[in-house]
Short mmCIF file of C-alpha atoms and ligand atoms in Angstrom, two decimals:
data_model
loop_
_atom_site.label_atom_id
_atom_site.label_comp_id
_atom_site.label_asym_id
_atom_site.label_seq_id
_atom_site.Cartn_x
_atom_site.Cartn_y
_atom_site.Cartn_z
CA MET A 165 0.25 0.15 -0.16
CA SER A 166 1.10 3.52 -0.61
CA THR A 167 2.28 4.90 2.97
CA THR A 168 4.90 6.61 3.84
CA SER A 169 5.84 3.64 6.12
CA GLY A 170 7.82 2.62 4.12
CA SER A 171 8.15 -1.02 2.12
CA SER A 172 5.22 -3.50 2.37
CA PRO A 173 6.01 -6.74 2.58
CA SER A 174 3.05 -9.26 1.68
CA GLU A 175 0.78 -10.73 3.60
CA GLY A 176 0.65 -14.36 4.44
CA ALA A 177 -2.35 -16.96 5.42
CA PRO A 178 -3.97 -15.91 7.96
CA GLY A 179 -2.49 -19.11 9.63
CA GLU A 180 0.50 -17.06 10.22
CA ARG A 181 -0.23 -14.19 11.19
CA ARG A 182 0.67 -12.59 14.18
CA VAL A 183 -2.19 -10.88 15.66
CA VAL A 184 -1.86 -8.43 19.03
CA LEU A 185 -5.80 -8.06 19.74
CA VAL A 186 -6.43 -5.42 22.21
CA SER A 187 -10.02 -4.27 23.91
CA ASN A 188 -10.61 -3.50 27.72
CA ARG A 189 -12.60 -6.24 28.51
CA GLY A 190 -11.42 -9.50 27.95
CA PRO A 191 -12.78 -12.65 27.57
CA VAL A 192 -12.86 -14.33 30.47
CA GLN A 193 -13.17 -12.87 33.97
CA TYR A 194 -11.70 -14.34 37.47
CA GLY A 195 -13.64 -14.13 40.73
CA ARG A 196 -12.89 -16.48 43.90
CA GLU A 197 -15.99 -18.33 45.92
CA GLY A 198 -15.46 -20.48 48.70
CA GLY A 199 -10.98 -20.53 48.39
CA GLN A 200 -11.53 -21.35 44.75
CA ARG A 201 -10.67 -19.25 41.31
CA THR A 202 -13.47 -19.03 39.05
CA THR A 203 -14.07 -18.20 35.35
CA SER A 204 -17.01 -16.33 34.03
CA ARG A 205 -17.33 -15.22 30.16
CA GLY A 206 -17.06 -11.36 30.32
CA ALA A 207 -20.16 -9.15 29.63
CA GLY A 208 -21.10 -7.35 26.51
CA GLY A 209 -21.31 -7.67 22.64
CA LEU A 210 -17.92 -6.81 21.66
CA VAL A 211 -16.97 -10.44 23.68
CA THR A 212 -19.49 -12.32 22.34
CA ALA A 213 -18.24 -11.69 19.20
CA LEU A 214 -14.47 -11.71 19.40
CA SER A 215 -14.37 -15.14 21.77
CA GLY A 216 -14.53 -16.84 18.29
CA LEU A 217 -11.50 -15.57 16.69
CA GLY A 218 -9.72 -17.95 18.76
CA ARG A 219 -10.51 -20.39 16.80
CA HIS A 220 -9.90 -18.40 13.13
CA LEU A 221 -6.46 -16.77 14.89
CA ASP A 222 -3.96 -19.36 15.18
CA GLN A 223 -1.18 -17.70 16.85
CA GLY A 224 -2.20 -14.18 19.06
CA VAL A 225 -2.67 -12.67 21.92
CA TRP A 226 -5.45 -11.27 23.29
CA ILE A 227 -4.42 -7.85 25.65
CA CYS A 228 -6.87 -6.70 27.67
CA ALA A 229 -7.66 -5.10 31.41
CA ALA A 230 -7.55 -7.00 34.99
CA MET A 231 -10.68 -6.04 36.20
CA SER A 232 -11.71 -8.13 38.80
CA ASP A 233 -9.29 -8.41 42.24
CA GLU A 234 -9.00 -11.97 41.21
CA ASP A 235 -7.34 -10.86 38.03
CA VAL A 236 -4.81 -8.99 39.08
CA ALA A 237 -4.03 -11.95 40.66
CA VAL A 238 -3.60 -13.72 37.46
CA ALA A 239 -1.79 -11.03 35.81
CA HIS A 240 0.86 -11.17 38.69
CA GLU A 241 1.59 -14.33 38.50
CA SER A 242 0.99 -14.88 34.67
CA PRO A 243 2.83 -11.50 33.58
CA ASN A 244 2.26 -13.12 30.08
CA GLY A 245 -0.70 -14.17 29.74
CA VAL A 246 -2.77 -17.34 30.01
CA CYS A 247 -4.62 -19.91 27.75
CA PRO A 248 -7.63 -20.42 28.92
CA PRO A 249 -9.56 -23.37 28.26
CA GLU A 250 -13.02 -21.63 27.49
CA LEU A 251 -11.57 -19.79 24.48
CA GLY A 252 -10.82 -23.79 22.67
CA ASP A 253 -7.56 -25.10 21.51
CA GLY A 254 -6.01 -22.34 19.47
CA ASP A 255 -3.30 -20.95 20.65
CA LEU A 256 -4.49 -17.59 21.72
CA ARG A 257 -3.27 -16.33 24.86
CA VAL A 258 -4.45 -14.00 27.16
CA ARG A 259 -2.34 -11.11 28.58
CA LEU A 260 -3.45 -9.46 31.65
CA VAL A 261 -2.77 -5.96 32.23
CA ALA A 262 -2.85 -4.76 35.89
CA LEU A 263 -3.08 -0.80 35.96
CA ASP A 264 -2.90 2.02 38.64
CA PRO A 265 -6.37 1.49 40.22
CA GLY A 266 -6.52 5.57 40.34
CA ALA A 267 -5.47 6.20 36.71
CA GLN A 268 -8.37 2.67 35.73
CA ASP A 269 -10.93 4.75 37.65
CA ALA A 270 -10.46 7.90 36.16
CA PHE A 271 -10.14 5.77 32.83
CA TYR A 272 -13.02 3.80 33.03
CA THR A 273 -16.01 5.84 35.59
CA VAL A 274 -15.32 9.22 34.06
CA ILE A 275 -14.15 9.58 30.05
CA ALA A 276 -15.05 6.06 28.59
CA ASN A 277 -18.00 5.70 30.59
CA PRO A 278 -19.82 7.92 30.39
CA LEU A 279 -17.86 10.52 28.70
CA LEU A 280 -17.35 8.98 25.33
CA TRP A 281 -20.31 6.63 25.67
CA PHE A 282 -22.94 9.30 26.50
CA VAL A 283 -21.13 11.57 23.13
CA GLN A 284 -21.67 8.63 20.89
CA HIS A 285 -24.83 7.45 22.17
CA HIS A 286 -26.45 10.73 22.42
CA LEU A 287 -27.37 10.28 25.94
CA TYR A 288 -26.59 13.95 27.26
CA ASP A 289 -29.46 16.02 28.20
CA LEU A 290 -26.85 18.99 26.78
CA MET A 291 -29.29 21.66 28.89
CA THR A 292 -27.65 20.29 31.99
CA ALA A 293 -24.77 18.11 31.27
CA PRO A 294 -22.00 17.24 30.68
CA ASN A 295 -20.06 20.25 32.82
CA ILE A 296 -16.50 19.46 31.88
CA THR A 297 -14.27 20.57 34.83
CA ARG A 298 -10.82 20.30 35.60
CA HIS A 299 -11.71 16.81 37.08
CA GLU A 300 -12.54 15.41 33.45
CA THR A 301 -9.19 17.24 32.14
CA ARG A 302 -7.22 15.76 34.80
CA ALA A 303 -9.29 12.51 34.18
CA PHE A 304 -8.67 12.19 30.63
CA GLU A 305 -4.92 12.95 30.98
CA SER A 306 -3.80 10.89 34.11
CA GLY A 307 -6.79 7.99 33.67
CA TYR A 308 -8.07 8.05 29.71
CA ALA A 309 -4.20 9.22 28.50
CA ALA A 310 -2.05 7.20 30.96
CA VAL A 311 -3.93 3.75 30.07
CA ASN A 312 -3.64 4.09 26.77
CA ARG A 313 0.15 4.80 27.30
CA HIS A 314 0.43 1.49 29.20
CA PHE A 315 -1.02 -0.55 26.60
CA ALA A 316 0.70 0.74 23.86
CA ASP A 317 3.64 -0.28 25.67
CA VAL A 318 2.39 -3.73 26.17
CA VAL A 319 1.51 -3.62 22.60
CA ALA A 320 4.54 -2.67 21.63
CA GLU A 321 6.87 -5.48 23.55
CA GLU A 322 4.30 -7.60 22.33
CA VAL A 323 5.29 -7.14 18.80
CA GLU A 324 8.91 -7.08 19.46
CA ALA A 325 8.97 -10.41 21.04
CA ALA A 326 6.63 -11.76 18.21
CA GLY A 327 9.90 -10.64 16.14
CA GLY A 328 9.68 -6.82 16.11
CA ASP A 329 7.20 -4.57 13.48
CA THR A 330 9.38 -5.56 9.90
CA ILE A 331 9.19 -9.19 9.88
CA VAL A 332 7.04 -11.00 6.96
CA PRO A 333 4.35 -11.17 7.12
CA ARG A 334 4.06 -7.89 9.36
CA PRO A 335 2.27 -8.19 12.27
CA ILE A 336 -0.99 -6.81 12.91
CA VAL A 337 -2.55 -5.65 15.76
CA MET A 338 -6.78 -5.04 16.07
CA VAL A 339 -7.67 -2.76 18.60
CA HIS A 340 -11.21 -3.01 19.57
CA ASP A 341 -13.45 0.08 20.88
CA TYR A 342 -13.67 3.76 22.61
CA HIS A 343 -11.64 2.85 25.56
CA PHE A 344 -8.44 3.14 23.13
CA TYR A 345 -9.00 5.87 20.82
CA LEU A 346 -5.42 7.06 21.60
CA LEU A 347 -3.29 4.14 21.63
CA PRO A 348 -2.80 3.78 17.54
CA GLU A 349 -1.08 6.82 17.14
CA LEU A 350 1.15 5.51 19.61
CA VAL A 351 1.54 2.35 19.02
CA ARG A 352 2.50 3.83 15.44
CA ALA A 353 5.43 5.43 16.92
CA ARG A 354 6.82 2.84 18.33
CA CYS A 355 6.52 -0.05 15.43
CA PRO A 356 5.73 2.02 12.14
CA GLN A 357 5.42 -1.01 10.33
CA VAL A 358 2.56 -2.99 11.79
CA PHE A 359 -0.57 -3.21 10.53
CA LEU A 360 -2.99 -1.24 12.50
CA HIS A 361 -6.81 -2.07 12.47
CA HIS A 362 -9.42 -0.55 15.04
CA PHE A 363 -12.96 -1.76 15.20
CA VAL A 364 -14.66 0.80 17.40
CA HIS A 365 -17.99 -1.22 18.55
CA ILE A 366 -20.67 1.58 19.38
CA PRO A 367 -21.85 4.16 16.89
CA TRP A 368 -19.72 7.17 15.76
CA PRO A 369 -22.34 10.35 15.75
CA GLN A 370 -21.71 13.76 13.37
CA PRO A 371 -18.90 15.75 14.05
CA ASP A 372 -21.29 18.32 15.54
CA SER A 373 -21.80 15.35 18.12
CA TRP A 374 -18.23 15.60 19.44
CA ARG A 375 -18.32 19.42 19.88
CA VAL A 376 -19.61 18.47 23.34
CA LEU A 377 -16.15 17.43 23.76
CA PRO A 378 -13.46 20.60 24.32
CA PRO A 379 -10.84 20.53 21.39
CA PRO A 380 -7.56 18.73 23.04
CA MET A 381 -9.75 16.29 24.03
CA ARG A 382 -11.33 15.58 20.51
CA ASP A 383 -8.68 16.64 18.25
CA ALA A 384 -6.57 13.84 20.39
CA VAL A 385 -9.29 11.34 19.83
CA PHE A 386 -9.23 11.70 16.04
CA ARG A 387 -5.72 12.31 16.18
CA GLY A 388 -5.38 8.87 18.10
CA MET A 389 -7.51 7.46 15.83
CA LEU A 390 -5.86 8.28 12.51
CA GLY A 391 -2.61 6.20 14.13
CA ASN A 392 -4.65 3.18 12.50
CA ASP A 393 -4.28 1.91 8.51
CA VAL A 394 -7.76 0.61 8.71
CA VAL A 395 -10.67 2.04 10.88
CA GLY A 396 -14.00 -0.47 11.18
CA PHE A 397 -17.30 0.16 11.85
CA HIS A 398 -21.25 -1.81 11.36
CA THR A 399 -22.50 0.12 9.08
CA GLU A 400 -21.71 2.58 6.34
CA HIS A 401 -23.23 6.01 8.17
CA TYR A 402 -20.71 5.71 11.32
CA ALA A 403 -17.47 5.14 8.88
CA ARG A 404 -19.03 8.33 6.74
CA ASN A 405 -19.53 9.83 9.94
CA PHE A 406 -16.02 9.40 11.04
CA LEU A 407 -14.31 10.90 7.71
CA LEU A 408 -16.65 13.79 8.08
CA GLY A 409 -15.56 14.47 11.46
CA CYS A 410 -11.31 14.07 9.78
CA GLN A 411 -12.83 16.87 7.56
CA GLU A 412 -14.59 18.86 9.62
CA LEU A 413 -13.10 19.38 13.19
CA LEU A 414 -9.35 18.23 11.38
CA GLY A 415 -9.54 20.34 8.22
CA LEU A 416 -8.09 16.46 6.73
CA PRO A 417 -8.67 15.99 2.91
CA VAL A 418 -11.00 13.50 2.81
CA ASP A 419 -12.31 11.26 -0.21
CA LEU A 420 -16.04 10.05 0.57
CA SER A 421 -16.27 7.69 -2.60
CA ALA A 422 -13.30 6.46 -1.73
CA MET A 423 -13.92 6.46 2.37
CA GLU A 424 -10.25 7.22 2.64
CA VAL A 425 -8.48 10.47 4.66
CA LEU A 426 -4.86 11.37 4.14
CA VAL A 427 -3.19 12.28 7.08
CA ASP A 428 0.71 13.09 7.33
CA GLY A 429 0.84 11.40 3.60
CA ARG A 430 -0.46 8.25 4.92
CA VAL A 431 -3.63 6.74 3.64
CA VAL A 432 -6.04 5.97 6.51
CA ARG A 433 -9.38 3.64 5.66
CA ALA A 434 -12.64 3.65 6.86
CA ARG A 435 -15.11 0.45 6.85
CA TRP A 436 -18.29 -1.10 7.49
CA TYR A 437 -18.31 -4.67 8.67
CA PRO A 438 -21.50 -5.37 10.54
CA ILE A 439 -20.47 -7.77 13.46
CA SER A 440 -22.47 -10.69 14.26
CA ILE A 441 -22.22 -14.26 15.88
CA ASP A 442 -21.24 -17.50 15.80
CA PRO A 443 -24.85 -18.82 14.86
CA GLU A 444 -23.70 -22.95 15.51
CA ALA A 445 -22.38 -22.23 18.94
CA PHE A 446 -25.85 -20.86 19.73
CA GLU A 447 -27.39 -23.83 18.36
CA THR A 448 -25.48 -26.27 20.54
CA LEU A 449 -26.21 -23.94 23.85
CA ALA A 450 -29.65 -24.18 23.16
CA ARG A 451 -29.64 -27.58 23.14
CA SER A 452 -27.65 -28.07 26.80
CA PRO A 453 -28.99 -29.65 29.91
CA ALA A 454 -28.49 -26.02 31.51
CA VAL A 455 -30.57 -23.91 28.93
CA LEU A 456 -33.37 -26.85 28.77
CA GLY A 457 -34.02 -26.92 32.84
CA TYR A 458 -34.26 -22.75 32.20
CA GLU A 459 -36.84 -23.98 29.56
CA HIS A 460 -38.57 -26.24 30.78
CA GLU A 461 -39.31 -23.58 34.29
CA LEU A 462 -40.26 -21.10 31.72
CA LEU A 463 -42.47 -23.48 29.98
CA ALA A 464 -44.11 -24.46 32.98
CA ARG A 465 -45.26 -21.15 33.95
CA ARG A 466 -45.45 -18.88 30.72
CA ARG A 467 -49.16 -17.23 29.84
CA ASP A 468 -50.54 -16.80 26.41
CA HIS A 469 -47.81 -14.43 25.60
CA LEU A 470 -44.11 -13.54 26.04
CA ILE A 471 -42.56 -10.11 25.47
CA LEU A 472 -38.52 -10.78 26.33
CA ARG A 473 -35.62 -8.00 26.62
CA VAL A 474 -32.07 -9.19 27.82
CA ASP A 475 -29.74 -6.05 28.05
CA ARG A 476 -27.25 -4.73 30.28
CA THR A 477 -28.60 -1.81 32.36
CA ASP A 478 -27.68 0.54 30.09
CA PRO A 479 -29.21 4.05 29.41
CA SER A 480 -28.35 3.63 25.87
CA LYS A 481 -30.81 0.45 26.40
CA ASN A 482 -34.31 2.11 27.12
CA ILE A 483 -35.11 0.12 29.48
CA VAL A 484 -37.50 2.67 31.45
CA ARG A 485 -38.96 3.89 28.25
CA GLY A 486 -39.81 0.09 27.13
CA PHE A 487 -41.56 -0.57 30.71
CA LEU A 488 -43.76 2.81 29.89
CA ALA A 489 -44.48 1.57 26.04
CA PHE A 490 -45.68 -1.79 27.83
CA ASP A 491 -47.92 0.16 30.58
CA LEU A 492 -49.81 1.93 27.50
CA LEU A 493 -50.40 -1.26 25.69
CA LEU A 494 -51.98 -3.33 29.18
CA GLN A 495 -54.03 0.22 29.57
CA ASP A 496 -54.92 -0.16 25.65
CA HIS A 497 -55.84 -3.57 25.28
CA PRO A 498 -57.26 -4.86 28.96
CA GLU A 499 -58.19 -8.17 27.27
CA LEU A 500 -54.55 -9.66 27.72
CA ALA A 501 -54.31 -9.04 31.60
CA GLU A 502 -53.44 -11.84 33.17
CA ARG A 503 -52.44 -13.01 29.46
CA ILE A 504 -48.76 -11.76 28.75
CA THR A 505 -46.05 -11.56 30.49
CA PHE A 506 -42.76 -8.99 29.96
CA LEU A 507 -39.43 -10.86 30.93
CA ALA A 508 -36.60 -8.69 31.74
CA LEU A 509 -33.19 -10.24 31.95
CA LEU A 510 -30.98 -7.27 32.90
CA GLN A 511 -27.45 -7.48 33.60
CA PRO A 512 -26.05 -5.23 36.24
CA SER A 513 -23.89 -3.20 34.61
CA ARG A 514 -20.87 -0.17 35.45
CA GLN A 515 -21.90 0.21 38.54
CA ASP A 516 -19.24 1.91 39.70
CA VAL A 517 -20.42 4.90 37.22
CA ALA A 518 -23.07 7.08 38.95
CA GLU A 519 -25.98 7.74 35.59
CA TYR A 520 -25.50 3.30 35.46
CA ALA A 521 -26.36 3.29 38.98
CA ALA A 522 -29.16 5.79 38.88
CA TYR A 523 -30.62 4.61 36.04
CA MET A 524 -30.64 1.02 37.65
CA GLU A 525 -33.12 2.74 40.35
CA ARG A 526 -34.90 3.83 38.14
CA ILE A 527 -35.44 0.48 35.92
CA ARG A 528 -36.78 -1.03 39.50
CA HIS A 529 -39.18 1.70 40.68
CA THR A 530 -40.84 1.32 37.03
CA VAL A 531 -41.22 -2.13 37.67
CA ASP A 532 -42.62 -1.34 40.48
CA GLU A 533 -45.01 1.37 39.86
CA VAL A 534 -45.74 -0.48 36.22
CA ASN A 535 -46.51 -3.99 38.73
CA ALA A 536 -48.94 -2.13 41.00
CA LYS A 537 -51.04 -0.47 38.57
CA HIS A 538 -51.46 -3.54 36.76
CA GLY A 539 -50.79 -6.84 38.83
CA THR A 540 -53.20 -8.76 40.29
CA SER A 541 -52.37 -11.37 43.47
CA ASP A 542 -51.85 -13.67 40.68
CA TRP A 543 -50.02 -11.94 37.87
CA GLN A 544 -46.98 -9.80 37.72
CA PRO A 545 -46.76 -8.08 34.47
CA ILE A 546 -43.34 -7.26 34.33
CA GLU A 547 -41.14 -9.91 35.40
CA LEU A 548 -37.27 -8.49 36.42
CA HIS A 549 -34.30 -10.31 36.86
CA LEU A 550 -30.85 -8.90 37.44
CA GLU A 551 -27.89 -10.94 36.73
CA ASN A 552 -25.88 -12.58 34.04
CA ASN A 553 -27.25 -15.67 33.19
CA LEU A 554 -26.51 -16.48 29.39
CA ASP A 555 -28.05 -19.60 30.09
CA LEU A 556 -31.38 -18.35 31.02
CA ALA A 557 -31.11 -15.81 28.79
CA VAL A 558 -30.88 -18.37 25.74
CA ALA A 559 -33.73 -20.74 27.26
CA ALA A 560 -35.87 -17.16 26.62
CA TYR A 561 -34.59 -16.84 23.30
CA LYS A 562 -36.29 -20.15 22.49
CA GLN A 563 -39.60 -18.58 24.00
CA PHE A 564 -40.11 -15.33 23.38
CA ASP A 565 -43.17 -13.87 21.01
CA VAL A 566 -41.50 -10.88 20.91
CA LEU A 567 -38.35 -9.77 21.32
CA MET A 568 -38.32 -6.04 22.64
CA VAL A 569 -35.39 -3.78 21.73
CA ASN A 570 -36.01 -0.34 21.87
CA ALA A 571 -32.42 0.95 21.89
CA ILE A 572 -32.06 4.91 21.59
CA PHE A 573 -28.59 4.31 20.12
CA ASP A 574 -26.89 0.97 19.23
CA GLY A 575 -23.76 0.49 17.44
CA MET A 576 -25.46 -3.70 16.30
CA ASN A 577 -27.33 -5.28 18.95
CA LEU A 578 -25.95 -8.53 19.01
CA VAL A 579 -29.51 -9.81 21.05
CA ALA A 580 -31.15 -9.87 18.24
CA LYS A 581 -29.35 -11.83 16.01
CA GLU A 582 -28.38 -14.48 18.51
CA SER A 583 -32.20 -14.34 20.05
CA ILE A 584 -33.14 -14.90 16.12
CA VAL A 585 -31.41 -18.10 15.73
CA VAL A 586 -32.54 -20.25 17.93
CA ASN A 587 -36.21 -19.06 18.77
CA GLU A 588 -38.71 -21.63 18.11
CA ARG A 589 -42.44 -19.97 18.05
CA ASP A 590 -42.07 -17.67 15.60
CA GLY A 591 -41.06 -14.61 17.90
CA VAL A 592 -40.97 -11.36 16.27
CA LEU A 593 -38.19 -9.14 16.06
CA ALA A 594 -39.29 -5.12 17.79
CA LEU A 595 -36.21 -3.59 17.20
CA SER A 596 -35.39 -0.09 17.24
CA GLU A 597 -34.38 1.94 13.93
CA ASN A 598 -31.63 3.27 15.48
CA THR A 599 -29.48 -0.25 16.36
CA GLY A 600 -26.93 -1.20 13.42
CA ALA A 601 -28.67 -4.51 13.68
CA HIS A 602 -32.23 -2.76 11.96
CA GLU A 603 -30.04 -2.47 8.33
CA GLU A 604 -29.49 -5.72 7.83
CA LEU A 605 -32.87 -7.24 9.72
CA GLY A 606 -35.12 -4.19 10.03
CA ALA A 607 -37.23 -5.43 6.88
CA PHE A 608 -38.33 -8.72 8.32
CA ALA A 609 -38.86 -6.75 12.24
CA VAL A 610 -41.04 -4.57 13.74
CA THR A 611 -40.09 -1.53 13.79
CA LEU A 612 -39.89 1.41 17.42
CA HIS A 613 -39.03 4.67 17.40
CA PRO A 614 -37.06 4.83 20.52
CA PHE A 615 -38.64 7.63 22.13
CA ASP A 616 -42.72 7.11 20.52
CA LEU A 617 -44.23 5.66 23.28
CA GLN A 618 -47.21 5.08 21.86
CA GLN A 619 -45.55 3.97 18.71
CA GLN A 620 -43.75 1.09 20.25
CA ALA A 621 -47.36 0.29 22.50
CA ASP A 622 -48.93 -0.17 19.01
CA ALA A 623 -45.89 -2.03 17.40
CA LEU A 624 -45.62 -4.37 20.02
CA TYR A 625 -49.99 -5.16 19.77
CA ASP A 626 -49.00 -5.73 16.22
CA ALA A 627 -46.28 -8.07 16.39
CA LEU A 628 -48.37 -10.23 19.04
CA THR A 629 -51.06 -10.18 16.96
CA MET A 630 -49.59 -11.26 13.63
CA PRO A 631 -51.07 -13.72 11.76
CA ALA A 632 -48.87 -16.98 12.59
CA ALA A 633 -47.41 -17.47 8.47
CA GLU A 634 -46.51 -13.61 9.06
CA ARG A 635 -44.63 -14.70 12.12
CA ARG A 636 -42.53 -17.33 10.48
CA ASP A 637 -41.70 -15.87 6.74
CA ARG A 638 -40.03 -13.04 8.77
CA ARG A 639 -38.37 -15.31 11.30
CA GLU A 640 -37.42 -17.72 8.91
CA ALA A 641 -35.84 -14.37 6.60
CA CYS A 642 -33.95 -12.92 9.74
CA ALA A 643 -32.75 -16.03 10.87
CA ARG A 644 -31.02 -16.55 7.46
CA VAL A 645 -29.69 -13.39 7.09
CA VAL A 646 -27.98 -13.59 10.34
CA ARG A 647 -26.72 -17.22 9.32
CA GLN A 648 -25.06 -15.73 6.00
CA ASN A 649 -23.54 -13.14 7.55
CA ASP A 650 -22.02 -14.94 10.75
CA VAL A 651 -18.73 -13.82 12.75
CA ALA A 652 -16.70 -15.27 10.59
CA LYS A 653 -17.59 -13.83 7.86
CA TRP A 654 -17.26 -10.27 9.91
CA LEU A 655 -13.97 -11.44 10.27
CA GLN A 656 -12.93 -12.56 6.70
CA ALA A 657 -14.48 -9.22 5.48
CA GLN A 658 -12.04 -7.56 7.90
CA LEU A 659 -8.51 -9.70 7.49
CA ALA A 660 -9.23 -9.70 3.23
CA ASP A 661 -9.23 -5.43 3.88
CA ILE A 662 -6.04 -6.12 5.58
CA ASP A 663 -4.47 -7.48 1.99
CA ARG A 664 -5.94 -5.53 -0.14
CA PRO A 665 -3.86 -2.18 -0.92
CA ALA A 666 -5.44 1.14 -0.73
CA GLU A 667 -6.63 2.99 -3.33
CA ARG A 668 -4.23 5.58 -3.81
C1 G6P B 136 -20.20 -2.62 24.85
C2 G6P B 136 -18.64 -2.00 24.53
C3 G6P B 136 -18.33 -3.12 25.18
C4 G6P B 136 -17.91 -3.57 26.86
C5 G6P B 136 -19.08 -3.76 27.08
C6 G6P B 136 -19.05 -4.05 28.35
O1 G6P B 136 -20.31 -4.13 24.34
O2 G6P B 136 -19.21 -2.34 23.22
O3 G6P B 136 -16.84 -2.54 24.90
O4 G6P B 136 -17.42 -4.26 27.05
O5 G6P B 136 -20.25 -2.90 26.14
O6 G6P B 136 -19.24 -3.20 29.22
P1 G6P B 136 -18.22 -3.38 30.32
O7 G6P B 136 -17.87 -1.17 30.54
O8 G6P B 136 -18.62 -3.92 31.37
O9 G6P B 136 -16.99 -3.57 29.96
#
């Protein structure tokens, strides 16, 4: 490729690649129970998608942050990483990085979540928030930037240990998500020849949204990202927004037909790859004894209709408005009383971030109100579970009539994809138009408008009362799309672009 970084060795077959993967949350989290070390799967869409990577990459290391106390213990015991059996038989090594606790807290609870997450999901009520004070400015430098520097050092160490950045095929560094916007520029300075590829799992908003951040912060974000060779998003819309930001905020020349930006004589490509799941893995899980056990329990107490939602307790998921729409549905259709359950399987998320703790309280409060208003001695309209239980979620995936995804904005939403491939009741997806998944599945879903409560209530009713043949056709079409665009295809498309030279 025609970059100023000099020679461009040809890349080898996927099996020969030395891949350094970087994400904040790793594939396994360690804990301790009754004196024994325990492992559990990391939460969220990123881990769901990347956990399948081990099967596709022969050699590699996944660098991630030690998040629990036990993770820190593992990081100290095995500074070069561990090969958790949960990730399959491949040689993917997981290297946990123990961070300075103060820096990690500022990085995670002040900058990454909420500031970047809220800007990118349009969650701020700008009349009242955010207030950027010395606290945030310091947290950006001593937290976000410091953690990015620490990870850049670890990446450079791994590249050097694998033979340096000039070996053939040249090493690939795949960076994930909004925690590491500054890292690519830092790695580029240390290892100019590596191929840097960054995938952003969340929406990338239009340039004006970034103006919420003061120029030093937003310029650092864009400059850092421009250290990459390829920047990947879920949708073309996000990729275009990124280039428009480079043009409008940094004044760089962009080519919107080639989807490239020129910076310091290098070409950076913006691409889109809709992330997906491993359908077979979910089908296998759906047959497991643990899932069958939960399914049995669900069937024993199910009523005529089951609405399901499965989410982290994240404000972007729009959980409270979903319950308010359900309240309207019950009000408009008294005939549904005692015949319907709204099962909400919610994983508590980011409870050390004030906004998230407050949102969890609002969820509980709204559930209590709706249940008190409509419930009877024999019927709780909303059944709320606050836990991380994948087996229970998959059992519910098999049995829902309608899956509600009414997110305010969501980069992709993998729950929609996971659930539709295992559903056994011709369940209907009720899907927010502001999810990445809507681009692929919207034609076969019932579309929800995240702020229009009455529209959501009416759409839920339409989905619940749709003729059986139409429900079947829609479910089959959605499942077909997910099977065709699976996670292997998502990865292959990225690897193919790594091999393809830039246009200029
Ligand atoms: C989303 C983000 C991931 C994040 C996950 C869980 O899927 O894109 O980067 O890991 O949420 O959030 P947490 O803060 O618990 O890692």
